[in-house]
């Protein structure tokens, strides 16, 4: 396969702190001989494991960028045994535009893996992660949250994997992240996820959903910072005790957990995230906005559990994700 055109301005093998860029060749109306400059930091001291930390895989999700921009400023090489590679805004053109997808090519980073060195900018970035950054890593943390159209209770997640030993390592790392909720996920649409690219290379992979709505709260930013530091300690890259609190284990293995809207209109959520709900509870009402006087359509929970995620905007249409109720697991 053709070499990837991205050049890093840092030396991944050098000890010390380096702040630089992944430089992606780009020729557009705004810059004929230009480049997309993706900010990144690599910090290394001696031998030891490598952590690859990313945010803004989707550009409108902010806990990852907040935690990693902060860590790039505070983490000292003298604190480490090993290496930390941080890319706070993985899909930088999407992040610049405050959008889920790239303003340059419309690419959804988490739907194009393993990427293509001869593809569009989004595919080129994905290929660089697949063939250059992931092979360097032992543990990989990708911080997501809901973005503009979704909102979640804060959770860290591991996936169901064929390799049960690898799955156990991923579960242990997701528990170490210690978000208020820890989730087991079976991805319905896995082939083109970054997650899958990392897992296929045998990496310990932790994903999260830490909030949503197209912004971050003080609480979710703190959870992201604490979680990343905890995973670095868990991996042996930082020393010290993990900072832990209670975390409730959930899963969404049952397809009945998920509700999808079949109506358009004004949506009223009948519970707030984190609520304990029972099968049959009304989760949401949707009002027809074309006329007044009609009864709303009601959507009911189909499992007992915790209200874990919701559609965020006030209006909804058929096909939009409406709500997810996660079941408690052991
Ligand atoms: Ca996301």
PDB file of N, CA and C in Angstrom, residues 32 61 63 91 103 111 151 159 200 221 229 235 237 294 300 309:
ATOM      1  N   UNK A  32      -3.861  26.828  -1.450  1.00  0.00           N
ATOM      2  CA  UNK A  32      -3.563  25.960  -2.597  1.00  0.00           C
ATOM      3  C   UNK A  32      -2.469  24.944  -2.291  1.00  0.00           C
ATOM      4  N   UNK A  61     -17.672  17.002  20.065  1.00  0.00           N
ATOM      5  CA  UNK A  61     -17.640  16.321  21.365  1.00  0.00           C
ATOM      6  C   UNK A  61     -16.420  16.856  22.120  1.00  0.00           C
ATOM      7  N   UNK A  63     -15.344  16.746  25.766  1.00  0.00           N
ATOM      8  CA  UNK A  63     -14.633  16.288  26.971  1.00  0.00           C
ATOM      9  C   UNK A  63     -13.224  15.805  26.629  1.00  0.00           C
ATOM     10  N   UNK A  91     -10.217  14.322  14.428  1.00  0.00           N
ATOM     11  CA  UNK A  91     -10.749  14.861  13.165  1.00  0.00           C
ATOM     12  C   UNK A  91     -10.734  16.384  13.290  1.00  0.00           C
ATOM     13  N   UNK A 103     -15.348  19.503   7.732  1.00  0.00           N
ATOM     14  CA  UNK A 103     -15.826  20.559   6.827  1.00  0.00           C
ATOM     15  C   UNK A 103     -15.183  20.424   5.446  1.00  0.00           C
ATOM     16  N   UNK A 111     -16.380   6.181  10.832  1.00  0.00           N
ATOM     17  CA  UNK A 111     -17.029   5.309   9.858  1.00  0.00           C
ATOM     18  C   UNK A 111     -16.119   5.013   8.668  1.00  0.00           C
ATOM     19  N   UNK A 151     -27.226  12.783  24.000  1.00  0.00           N
ATOM     20  CA  UNK A 151     -26.705  13.025  25.347  1.00  0.00           C
ATOM     21  C   UNK A 151     -26.718  11.704  26.108  1.00  0.00           C
ATOM     22  N   UNK A 159     -15.786  -3.483  24.603  1.00  0.00           N
ATOM     23  CA  UNK A 159     -16.593  -4.253  23.649  1.00  0.00           C
ATOM     24  C   UNK A 159     -16.517  -5.753  23.915  1.00  0.00           C
ATOM     25  N   UNK A 200      -8.533  -4.932  16.592  1.00  0.00           N
ATOM     26  CA  UNK A 200      -7.983  -5.923  15.646  1.00  0.00           C
ATOM     27  C   UNK A 200      -6.466  -6.012  15.722  1.00  0.00           C
ATOM     28  N   UNK A 221     -16.097  17.157  32.250  1.00  0.00           N
ATOM     29  CA  UNK A 221     -14.676  17.442  31.992  1.00  0.00           C
ATOM     30  C   UNK A 221     -13.812  16.819  33.088  1.00  0.00           C
ATOM     31  N   UNK A 229      -6.167   9.917  33.545  1.00  0.00           N
ATOM     32  CA  UNK A 229      -5.085   9.732  34.519  1.00  0.00           C
ATOM     33  C   UNK A 229      -5.150   8.335  35.137  1.00  0.00           C
ATOM     34  N   UNK A 235      -2.124   1.398  33.439  1.00  0.00           N
ATOM     35  CA  UNK A 235      -1.173   0.865  32.452  1.00  0.00           C
ATOM     36  C   UNK A 235       0.269   0.881  32.967  1.00  0.00           C
ATOM     37  N   UNK A 237       2.051   3.592  33.329  1.00  0.00           N
ATOM     38  CA  UNK A 237       2.785   4.716  32.734  1.00  0.00           C
ATOM     39  C   UNK A 237       2.946   5.832  33.761  1.00  0.00           C
ATOM     40  N   UNK A 294     -54.015  17.579  19.345  1.00  0.00           N
ATOM     41  CA  UNK A 294     -53.894  16.126  19.250  1.00  0.00           C
ATOM     42  C   UNK A 294     -53.155  15.532  20.437  1.00  0.00           C
ATOM     43  N   UNK A 300     -42.592   3.756  24.984  1.00  0.00           N
ATOM     44  CA  UNK A 300     -42.392   3.114  26.284  1.00  0.00           C
ATOM     45  C   UNK A 300     -41.073   2.346  26.325  1.00  0.00           C
ATOM     46  N   UNK A 309     -29.188   7.080  27.587  1.00  0.00           N
ATOM     47  CA  UNK A 309     -28.883   8.008  26.494  1.00  0.00           C
ATOM     48  C   UNK A 309     -30.150   8.467  25.823  1.00  0.00           C
TER      49      UNK A 309
END
